[in-house]
XYZ file of C-alpha atoms in Angstrom:
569
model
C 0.000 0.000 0.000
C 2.973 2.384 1.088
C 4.427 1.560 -2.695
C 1.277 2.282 -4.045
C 0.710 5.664 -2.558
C 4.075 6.765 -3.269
C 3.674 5.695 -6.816
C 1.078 8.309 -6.837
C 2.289 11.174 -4.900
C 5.477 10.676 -7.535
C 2.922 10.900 -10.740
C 0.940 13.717 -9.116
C 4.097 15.698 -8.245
C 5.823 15.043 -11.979
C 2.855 16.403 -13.759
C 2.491 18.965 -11.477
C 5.688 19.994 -12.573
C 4.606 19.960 -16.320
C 1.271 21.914 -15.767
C 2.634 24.363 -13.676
C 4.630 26.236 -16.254
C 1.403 25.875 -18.264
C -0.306 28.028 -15.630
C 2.450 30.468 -14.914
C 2.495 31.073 -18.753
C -1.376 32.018 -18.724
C -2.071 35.514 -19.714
C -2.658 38.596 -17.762
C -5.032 39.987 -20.325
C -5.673 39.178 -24.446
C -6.458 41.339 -27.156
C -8.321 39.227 -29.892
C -9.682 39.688 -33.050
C -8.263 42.810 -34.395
C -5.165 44.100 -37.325
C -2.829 44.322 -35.186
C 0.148 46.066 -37.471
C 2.993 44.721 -35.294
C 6.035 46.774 -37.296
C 8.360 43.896 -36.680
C 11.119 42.891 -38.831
C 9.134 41.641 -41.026
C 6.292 44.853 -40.541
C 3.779 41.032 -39.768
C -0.109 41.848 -39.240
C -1.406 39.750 -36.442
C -4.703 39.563 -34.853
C -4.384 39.076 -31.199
C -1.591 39.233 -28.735
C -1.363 37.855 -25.195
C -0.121 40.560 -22.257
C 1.471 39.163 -19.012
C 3.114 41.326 -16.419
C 2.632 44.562 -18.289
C 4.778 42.565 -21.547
C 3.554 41.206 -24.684
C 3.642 37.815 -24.443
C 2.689 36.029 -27.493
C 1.776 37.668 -30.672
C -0.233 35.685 -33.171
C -4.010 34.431 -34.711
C -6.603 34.958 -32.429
C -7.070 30.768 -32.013
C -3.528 30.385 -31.115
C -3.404 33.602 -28.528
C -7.117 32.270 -27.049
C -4.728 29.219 -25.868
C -2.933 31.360 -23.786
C -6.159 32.336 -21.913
C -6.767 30.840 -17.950
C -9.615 30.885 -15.608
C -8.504 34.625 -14.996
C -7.214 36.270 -18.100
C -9.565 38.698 -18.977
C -10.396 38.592 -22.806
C -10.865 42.063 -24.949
C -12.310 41.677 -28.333
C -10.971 44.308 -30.810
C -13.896 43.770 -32.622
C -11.397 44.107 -35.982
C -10.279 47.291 -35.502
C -6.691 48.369 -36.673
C -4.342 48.693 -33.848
C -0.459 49.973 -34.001
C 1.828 50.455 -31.334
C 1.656 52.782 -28.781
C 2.518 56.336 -29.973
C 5.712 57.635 -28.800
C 6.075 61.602 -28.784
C 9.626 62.164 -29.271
C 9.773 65.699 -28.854
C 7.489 67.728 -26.454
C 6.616 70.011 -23.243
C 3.952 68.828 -21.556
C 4.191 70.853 -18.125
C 4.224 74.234 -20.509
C 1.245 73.110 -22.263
C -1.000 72.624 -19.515
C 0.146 75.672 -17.788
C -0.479 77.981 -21.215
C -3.448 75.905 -21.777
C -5.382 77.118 -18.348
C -3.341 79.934 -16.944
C -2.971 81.863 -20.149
C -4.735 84.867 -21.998
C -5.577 82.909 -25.168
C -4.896 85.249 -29.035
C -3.956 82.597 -30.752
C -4.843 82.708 -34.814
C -7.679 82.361 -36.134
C -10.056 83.198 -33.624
C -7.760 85.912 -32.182
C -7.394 87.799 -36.216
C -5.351 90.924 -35.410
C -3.800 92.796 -33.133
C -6.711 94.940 -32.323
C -8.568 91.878 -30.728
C -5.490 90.514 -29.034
C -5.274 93.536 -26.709
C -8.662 93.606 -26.169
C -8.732 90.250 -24.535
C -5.369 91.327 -22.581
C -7.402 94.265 -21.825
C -10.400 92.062 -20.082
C -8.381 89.476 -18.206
C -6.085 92.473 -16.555
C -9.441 93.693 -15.333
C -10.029 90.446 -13.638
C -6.086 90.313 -12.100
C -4.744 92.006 -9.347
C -2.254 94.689 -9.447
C 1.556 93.551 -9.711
C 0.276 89.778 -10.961
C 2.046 88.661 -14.012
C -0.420 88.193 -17.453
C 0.813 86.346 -19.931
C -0.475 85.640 -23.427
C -0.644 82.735 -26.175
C -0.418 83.879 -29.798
C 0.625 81.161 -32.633
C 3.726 81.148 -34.126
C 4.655 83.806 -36.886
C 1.550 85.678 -35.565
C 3.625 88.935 -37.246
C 2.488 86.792 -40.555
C -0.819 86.184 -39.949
C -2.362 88.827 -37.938
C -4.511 91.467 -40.172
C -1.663 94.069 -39.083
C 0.864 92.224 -40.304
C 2.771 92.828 -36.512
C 2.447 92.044 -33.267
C 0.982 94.490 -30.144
C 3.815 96.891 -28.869
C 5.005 97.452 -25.552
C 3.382 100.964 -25.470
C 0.277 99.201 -26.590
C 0.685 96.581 -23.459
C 1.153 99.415 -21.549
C -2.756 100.981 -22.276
C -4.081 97.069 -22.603
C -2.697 96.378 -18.907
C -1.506 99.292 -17.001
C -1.079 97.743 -13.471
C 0.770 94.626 -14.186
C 3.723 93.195 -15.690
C 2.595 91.255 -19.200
C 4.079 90.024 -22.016
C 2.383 88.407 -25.414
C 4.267 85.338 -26.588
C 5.168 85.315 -30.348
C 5.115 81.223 -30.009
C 7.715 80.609 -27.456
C 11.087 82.080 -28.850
C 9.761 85.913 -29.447
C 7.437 87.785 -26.977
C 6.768 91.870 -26.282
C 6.759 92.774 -22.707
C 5.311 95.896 -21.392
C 7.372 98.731 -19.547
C 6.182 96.972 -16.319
C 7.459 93.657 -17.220
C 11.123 94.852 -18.126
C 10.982 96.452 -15.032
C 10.937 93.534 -12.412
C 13.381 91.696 -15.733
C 15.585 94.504 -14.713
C 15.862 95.462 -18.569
C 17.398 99.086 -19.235
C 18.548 100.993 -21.704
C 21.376 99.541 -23.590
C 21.099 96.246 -22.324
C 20.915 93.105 -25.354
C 21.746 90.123 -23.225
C 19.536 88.222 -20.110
C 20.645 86.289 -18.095
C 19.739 82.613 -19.123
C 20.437 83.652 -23.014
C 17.646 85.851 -24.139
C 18.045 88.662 -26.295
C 17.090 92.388 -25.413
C 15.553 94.336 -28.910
C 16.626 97.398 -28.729
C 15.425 100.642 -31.089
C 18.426 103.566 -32.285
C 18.915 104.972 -29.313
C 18.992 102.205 -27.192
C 16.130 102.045 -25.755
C 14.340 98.304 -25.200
C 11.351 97.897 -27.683
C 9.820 95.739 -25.275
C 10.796 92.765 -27.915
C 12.865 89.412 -26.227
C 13.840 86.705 -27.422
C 14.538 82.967 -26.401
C 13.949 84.482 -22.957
C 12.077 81.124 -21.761
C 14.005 80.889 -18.912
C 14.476 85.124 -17.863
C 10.535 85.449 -17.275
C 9.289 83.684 -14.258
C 6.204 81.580 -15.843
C 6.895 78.465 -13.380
C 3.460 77.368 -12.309
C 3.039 77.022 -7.871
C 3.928 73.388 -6.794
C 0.044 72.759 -6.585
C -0.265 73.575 -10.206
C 2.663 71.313 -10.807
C 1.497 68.809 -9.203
C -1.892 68.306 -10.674
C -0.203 68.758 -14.381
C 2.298 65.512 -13.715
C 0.199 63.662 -11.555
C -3.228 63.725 -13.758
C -3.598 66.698 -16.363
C -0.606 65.972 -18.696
C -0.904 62.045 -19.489
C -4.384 62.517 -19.696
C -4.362 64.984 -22.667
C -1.436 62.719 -24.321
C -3.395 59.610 -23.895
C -6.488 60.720 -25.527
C -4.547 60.642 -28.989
C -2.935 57.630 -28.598
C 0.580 58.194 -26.398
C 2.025 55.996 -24.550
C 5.114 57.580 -23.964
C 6.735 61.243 -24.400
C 10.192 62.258 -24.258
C 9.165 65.380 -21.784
C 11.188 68.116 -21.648
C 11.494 69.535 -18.419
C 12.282 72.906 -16.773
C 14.561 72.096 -14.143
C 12.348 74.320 -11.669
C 9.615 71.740 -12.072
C 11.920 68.562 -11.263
C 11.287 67.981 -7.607
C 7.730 67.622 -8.118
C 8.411 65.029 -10.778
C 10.742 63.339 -8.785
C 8.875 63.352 -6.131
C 6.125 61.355 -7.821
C 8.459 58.454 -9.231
C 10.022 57.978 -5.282
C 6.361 57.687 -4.580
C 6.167 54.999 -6.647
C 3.228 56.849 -8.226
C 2.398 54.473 -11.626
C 1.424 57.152 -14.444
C -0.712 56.416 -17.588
C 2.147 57.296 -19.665
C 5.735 56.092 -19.770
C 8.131 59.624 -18.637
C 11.649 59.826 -20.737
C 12.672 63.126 -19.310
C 14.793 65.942 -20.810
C 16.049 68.702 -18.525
C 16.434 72.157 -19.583
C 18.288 74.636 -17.065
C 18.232 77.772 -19.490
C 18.410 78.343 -22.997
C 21.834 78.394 -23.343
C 22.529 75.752 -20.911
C 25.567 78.046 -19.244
C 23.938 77.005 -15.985
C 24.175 73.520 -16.892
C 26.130 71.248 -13.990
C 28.735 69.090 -14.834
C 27.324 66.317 -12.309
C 23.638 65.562 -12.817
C 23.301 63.376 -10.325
C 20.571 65.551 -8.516
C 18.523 65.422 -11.015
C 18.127 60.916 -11.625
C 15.792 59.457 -10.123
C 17.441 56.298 -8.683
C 14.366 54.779 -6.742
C 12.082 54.847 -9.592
C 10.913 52.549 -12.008
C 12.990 52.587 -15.245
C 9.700 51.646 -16.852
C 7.200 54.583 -16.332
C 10.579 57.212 -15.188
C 14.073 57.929 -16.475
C 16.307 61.056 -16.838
C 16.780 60.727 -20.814
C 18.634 63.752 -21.892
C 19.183 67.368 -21.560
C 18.447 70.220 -23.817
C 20.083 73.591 -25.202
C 18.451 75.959 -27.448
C 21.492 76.722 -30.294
C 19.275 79.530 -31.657
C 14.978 80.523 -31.960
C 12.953 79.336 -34.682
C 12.780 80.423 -38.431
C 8.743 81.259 -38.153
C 9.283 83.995 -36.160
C 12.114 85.184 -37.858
C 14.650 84.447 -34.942
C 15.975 81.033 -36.339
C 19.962 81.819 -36.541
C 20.577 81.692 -40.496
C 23.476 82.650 -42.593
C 22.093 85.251 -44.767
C 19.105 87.612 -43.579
C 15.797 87.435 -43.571
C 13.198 88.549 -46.194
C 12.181 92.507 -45.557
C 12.432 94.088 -41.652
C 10.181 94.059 -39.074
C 10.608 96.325 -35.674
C 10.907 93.046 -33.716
C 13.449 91.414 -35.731
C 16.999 91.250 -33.905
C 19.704 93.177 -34.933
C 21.067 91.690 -38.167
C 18.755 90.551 -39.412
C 19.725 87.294 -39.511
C 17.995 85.756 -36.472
C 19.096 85.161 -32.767
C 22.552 82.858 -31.719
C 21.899 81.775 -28.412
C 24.684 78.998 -27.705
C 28.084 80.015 -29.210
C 30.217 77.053 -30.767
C 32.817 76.528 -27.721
C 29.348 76.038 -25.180
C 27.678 73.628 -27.572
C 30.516 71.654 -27.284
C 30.678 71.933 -24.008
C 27.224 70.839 -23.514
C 27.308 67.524 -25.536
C 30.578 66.547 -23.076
C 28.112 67.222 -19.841
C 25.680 64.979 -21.537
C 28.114 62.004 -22.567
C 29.664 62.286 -19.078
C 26.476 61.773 -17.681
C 25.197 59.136 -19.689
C 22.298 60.934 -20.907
C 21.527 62.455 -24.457
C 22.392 65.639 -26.076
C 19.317 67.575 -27.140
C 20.203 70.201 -29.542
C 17.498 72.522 -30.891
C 18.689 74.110 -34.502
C 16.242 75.743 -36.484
C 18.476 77.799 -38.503
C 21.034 77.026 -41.433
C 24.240 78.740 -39.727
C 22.431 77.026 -36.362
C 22.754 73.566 -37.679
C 26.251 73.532 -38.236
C 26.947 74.347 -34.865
C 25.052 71.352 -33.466
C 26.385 69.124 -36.569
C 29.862 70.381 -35.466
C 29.551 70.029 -32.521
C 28.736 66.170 -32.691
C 31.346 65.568 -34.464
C 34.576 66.769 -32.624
C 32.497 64.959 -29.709
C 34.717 61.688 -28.737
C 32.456 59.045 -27.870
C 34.852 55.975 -28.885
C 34.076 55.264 -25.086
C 30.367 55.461 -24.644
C 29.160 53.139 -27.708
C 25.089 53.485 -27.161
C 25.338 57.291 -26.541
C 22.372 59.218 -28.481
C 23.128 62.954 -29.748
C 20.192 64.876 -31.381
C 19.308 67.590 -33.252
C 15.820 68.730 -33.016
C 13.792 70.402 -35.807
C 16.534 68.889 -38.142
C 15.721 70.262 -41.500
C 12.438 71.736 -40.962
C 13.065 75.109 -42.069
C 16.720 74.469 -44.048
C 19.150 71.957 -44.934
C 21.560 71.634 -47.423
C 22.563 68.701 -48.720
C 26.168 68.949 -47.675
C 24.193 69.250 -44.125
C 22.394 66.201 -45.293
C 25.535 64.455 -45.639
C 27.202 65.298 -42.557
C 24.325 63.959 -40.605
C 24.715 60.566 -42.369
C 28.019 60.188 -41.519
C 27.280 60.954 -37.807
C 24.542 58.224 -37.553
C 27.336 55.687 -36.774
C 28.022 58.149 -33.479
C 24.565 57.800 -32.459
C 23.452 60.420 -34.412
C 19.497 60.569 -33.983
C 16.616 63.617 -35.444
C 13.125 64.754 -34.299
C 10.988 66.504 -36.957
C 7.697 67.774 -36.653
C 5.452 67.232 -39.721
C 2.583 69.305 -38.518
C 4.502 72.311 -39.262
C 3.614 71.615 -42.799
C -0.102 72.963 -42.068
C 1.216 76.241 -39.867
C 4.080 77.504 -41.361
C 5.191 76.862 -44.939
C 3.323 80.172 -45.978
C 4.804 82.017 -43.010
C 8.348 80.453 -44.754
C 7.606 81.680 -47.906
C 7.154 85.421 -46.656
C 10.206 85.264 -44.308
C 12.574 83.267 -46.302
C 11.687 83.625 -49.970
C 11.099 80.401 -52.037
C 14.510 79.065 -52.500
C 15.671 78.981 -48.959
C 12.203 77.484 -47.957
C 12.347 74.677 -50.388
C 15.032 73.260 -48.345
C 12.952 72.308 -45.114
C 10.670 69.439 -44.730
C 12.466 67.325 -46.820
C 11.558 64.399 -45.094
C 12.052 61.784 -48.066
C 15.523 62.423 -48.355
C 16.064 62.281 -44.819
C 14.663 58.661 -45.053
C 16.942 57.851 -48.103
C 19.949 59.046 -46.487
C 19.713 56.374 -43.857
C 18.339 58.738 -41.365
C 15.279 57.657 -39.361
C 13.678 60.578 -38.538
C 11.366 60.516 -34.715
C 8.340 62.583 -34.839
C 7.649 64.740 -32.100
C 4.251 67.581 -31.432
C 6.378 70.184 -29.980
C 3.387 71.002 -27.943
C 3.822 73.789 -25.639
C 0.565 74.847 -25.638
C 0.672 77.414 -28.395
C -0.508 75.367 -31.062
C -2.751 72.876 -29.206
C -4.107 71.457 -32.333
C -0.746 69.705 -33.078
C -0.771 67.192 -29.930
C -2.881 64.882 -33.089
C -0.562 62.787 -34.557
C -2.837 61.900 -37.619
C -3.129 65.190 -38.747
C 0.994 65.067 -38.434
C 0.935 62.056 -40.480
C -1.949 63.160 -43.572
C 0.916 66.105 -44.023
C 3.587 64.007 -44.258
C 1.815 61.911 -46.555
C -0.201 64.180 -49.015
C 2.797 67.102 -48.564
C -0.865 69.436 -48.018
C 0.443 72.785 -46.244
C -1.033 76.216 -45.266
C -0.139 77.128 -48.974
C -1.017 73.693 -51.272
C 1.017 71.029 -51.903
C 4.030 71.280 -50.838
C 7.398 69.322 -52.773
C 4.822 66.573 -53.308
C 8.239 64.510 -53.890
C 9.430 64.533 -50.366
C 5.904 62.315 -49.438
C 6.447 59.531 -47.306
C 4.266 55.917 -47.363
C 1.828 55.628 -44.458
C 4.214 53.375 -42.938
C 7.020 55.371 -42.905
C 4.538 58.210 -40.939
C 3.721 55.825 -38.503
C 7.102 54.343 -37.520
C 8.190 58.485 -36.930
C 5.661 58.145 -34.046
C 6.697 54.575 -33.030
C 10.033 52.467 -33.878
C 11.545 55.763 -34.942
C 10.608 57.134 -32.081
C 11.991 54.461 -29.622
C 15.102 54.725 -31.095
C 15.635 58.267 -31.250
C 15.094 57.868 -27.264
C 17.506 54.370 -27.001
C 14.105 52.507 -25.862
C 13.634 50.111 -29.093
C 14.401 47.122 -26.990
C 11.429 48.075 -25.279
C 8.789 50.238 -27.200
C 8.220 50.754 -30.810
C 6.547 47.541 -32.168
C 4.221 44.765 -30.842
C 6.626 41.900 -30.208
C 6.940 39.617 -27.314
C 9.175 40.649 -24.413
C 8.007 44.569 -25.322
C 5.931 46.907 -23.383
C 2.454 46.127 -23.933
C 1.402 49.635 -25.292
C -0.916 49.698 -27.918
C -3.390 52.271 -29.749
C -6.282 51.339 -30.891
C -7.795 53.482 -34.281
C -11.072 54.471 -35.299
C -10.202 53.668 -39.123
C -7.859 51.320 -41.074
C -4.679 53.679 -41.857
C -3.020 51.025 -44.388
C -6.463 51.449 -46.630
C -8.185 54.794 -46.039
C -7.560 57.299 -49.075
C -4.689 59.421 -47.824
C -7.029 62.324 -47.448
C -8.956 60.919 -44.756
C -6.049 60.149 -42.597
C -5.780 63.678 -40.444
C -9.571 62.187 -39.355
C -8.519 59.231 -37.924
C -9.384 58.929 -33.705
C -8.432 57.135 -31.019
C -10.720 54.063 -29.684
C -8.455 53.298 -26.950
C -4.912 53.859 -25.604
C -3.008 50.815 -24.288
C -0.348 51.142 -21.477
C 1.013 48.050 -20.037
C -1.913 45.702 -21.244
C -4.462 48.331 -19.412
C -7.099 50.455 -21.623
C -6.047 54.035 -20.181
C -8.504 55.928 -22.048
C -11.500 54.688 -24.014
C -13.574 57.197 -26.990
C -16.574 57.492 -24.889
């Protein structure tokens, strides 16, 4: 009898220990019944995918996934939509968004259409501010363009619109016009062209400041209170990002907001959206430590909170006529600075500096270059950078191309990709600003931005980012990024039709592209087992729609970690 029972227990304990793997491989959650466009090696379509501990699984059929399934796996039918992995926004400011979004006078273009209207609304909302508060306000970029003035207000007109209070009107975010009360507490005076963190100080013939500055993101105090900062990170920002489909943002971050940011990943606090964080000190990074240590976040979870990179501002931006360039811009307008030629904010000798402090630290080099004469600083810059000892170390430009490159600029960015060399573009532009281009530029020199097909046949993968800062809201949808890239339709037609890209090609800017550009492909970018289990779900099929009906295309549900975040009520 003793034989007998031990014969048993023996059988029951050997296939015990083949069933139990069985169990422990049962799914968390499946997905079934949908295209799943994986963008594998092999760009595979799939219908269903199994998700355990936050991870894909199993990719596959729907029959062969349902195998996966145990008495607790919960099942989600797709119900045949199209489904692509979780969009990654490789370039964006989340914190400034929110805080322009609610805490800003709103004269943004179109429903703001001159000047005249802009100061009116100033006008009201310093009636409803106490004395000595701050007012800032939102236009669009290249407002100067497209307001029925063809300028922006002046400081003497700030002056009438709030009398009481400091206040400045932001020409996008690398030109605004302060009122004689807000280059007061700046400390401005006569004569002066430089602040502090690298803005520039417009000054007219004698002297005296027009109220005009520029790049001077990090002179004027627009920090929101930690309660404000709080909310944003905590709730506000991941939910406007998830609503279009993001599962992840590279998020760069004002090194005044930090703590609070910190503060949530020591908490342990688990986020809708996956944080790669950039740090920004000032614009022209002079500030910028050697040691960054203060600023990781060494009790967090890798997979929702990492220090990614830091950022430096090389120049402004081309649209509002600031964009450092070799020869000068078309015509003169009051605010332009002197030259003519645009705004250098980070000289050669601190660029390079800058990419050492980010190699040394293990983190990227974020370079924004808008500019012609700008991008050879950052290209320069990259490549007198030794990095023979740090073999997986990422240096970017961002806005590579968008508003000029040459194609000896081309080249040189080729030959850098074997250092590491990554882009981020933003193909929404296309709808804002090539008219703006046209008028500041002239047509030669703006026929050399957005060439995003020859960035692709160079070898150069380029990461699509929103730029959001909460001046152009509109561009947080990546569909409508991805119908410009596709059908080249801008502000002013079609656009070097020639430089389209496919559909696919769109989508892997806001996906593999994307992962790479932030050293995360291992982890993000496709649907592939061992990955992330982020996933967007899409109203319409993208492969098969007419390419005009792509900047329509929603989001059913966003995916983070095999968990439906948000869901198109």
């Amino acid at each position: 009898m003793k034989k007998v029972f031990g014969f048993v227990v023996a059988v029951l304990a050997l296939v015990a220990a083949y069933v139990a793997p069985a169990f422990a491989q049962d799914a968390d959650v499946v997905y079934v019944n949908g295209k799943i466009v994986t963008l594998d090696a092999q760009e595979s379509t799939a219908s269903a995918v199994a998700v355990k501990d936050g991870k894909f699984l199993k990719v596959g059929s729907t029959d062969e996934i349902k195998k996966l399934a145990g008495p607790s796996t919960k099942l989600v039918d797709l119900g045949g939509k199209t489904v692509v992995p979780g969009l990654i926004d490789a370039h964006c400011h989340p914190m400034e968004a929110m805080m322009m979004k609610e805490t800003w006078v709103d004269c943004r273009y179109p429903e703001t259409p001159s000047v005249k209207v802009a100061l009116e609304h100033i006008a009201a909302w310093a009636k409803n501010t106490p004395k000595g508060q701050w007012i800032f306000a939102a236009c669009v970029s290249a407002s100067e363009n497209k307001f029925a003035e063809k300028r922006l207000p002046t400081k003497e007109e700030l002056d009438k619109a709030a009398p009481d209070n400091p206040a400045m009107i932001a020409n996008g975010t690398h030109m605004g016009v302060a009122n004689s009360a807000a280059l007061k507490v700046l400390g401005v005076t006569k004569g002066m062209k430089k602040l502090k963190g690298g803005g520039s100080v417009i000054l007219d013939k004698n002297g005296e400041p027009t109220g005009v500055l520029t790049d001077a993101m990090s002179d004027v105090p627009t920090t929101p209170t930690v309660a404000q900062l709080e909310k944003y990170y905590s709730k506000d920002m991941q939910a406007f990002w998830n609503q279009y489909g993001f599962t992840s943002y590279l998020a760069i971050t004002p090194a005044a907001a930090f703590p609070v940011l910190q503060k949530l990943a020591e908490m342990k606090y688990k986020p809708t959206i996956r944080y790669t964080v950039s740090l920004w000190t000032s614009a022209n990074a002079k500030d910028m430590p050697e040691d960054l240590s203060k600023f990781k976040m060494p009790g967090a979870d890798p997979a929702w909170y990492r220090l990614g990179a830091i950022k430096v501002w090389i120049d402004g931006e081309n649209d509002c006529r600031t964009g450092y360039m070799y020869g000068p811009y078309v015509g003169h307008f009051d605010t332009d600075p002197k030259g003519d030629r645009g705004s250098l904010v980070t000289p050669q000798p601190d660029a390079d500096r800058f990419a050492n402090i980010a190699m040394k630290n293990g983190v990227m080099s974020m370079m924004h270059c808008s500019g012609d004469a700008a991008m050879d600083i950052g290209l320069t810059a990259y490549e007198t950078l030794d990095t023979s000892a740090v073999p997986n170390q990422i240096v970017r430009i961002e806005h590579f191309g968008m508003f000029q490159m040459s194609d000896k600029q081309l080249s040189r960015a080729k030959e850098l990709i074997k250092k590491g060399f990554k882009i981020s573009i933003q193909p929404t532009w296309l709808v804002d600003l090539v008219k703006a281009d046209y008028e500041n530029m002239g047509a030669e020199r703006t026929r050399t931005g957005f060439k995003f097909r020859s960035m692709i046949d160079a070898g150069i993968e380029p990461a699509a980012g929103s730029d959001v800062t909460g001046i152009y809201l509109d561009n947080i949808n990546p569909w409508l990024a991805i119908y410009a890239a596709v059908t080249r339709n801008s502000d002013k037609g079609i656009f070097m039709p020639e430089q389209a890209v496919t559909v696919t090609e769109a989508l892997k800017m806001w996906t593999l592209w994307a992962a790479k550009s932030i050293g995360q492909e291992d982890v993000k970018g496709s649907i592939e087992p061992g990955k992330y289990a982020d996933m967007t779900v899409l109203s319409d099929d993208i492969l098969t729609i007419p390419a005009d009906k792509l900047k329509d295309v929603t989001t059913e549900k966003t995916i983070v970690g095999g968990e439906v975040v948000y869901e198109k009520k």
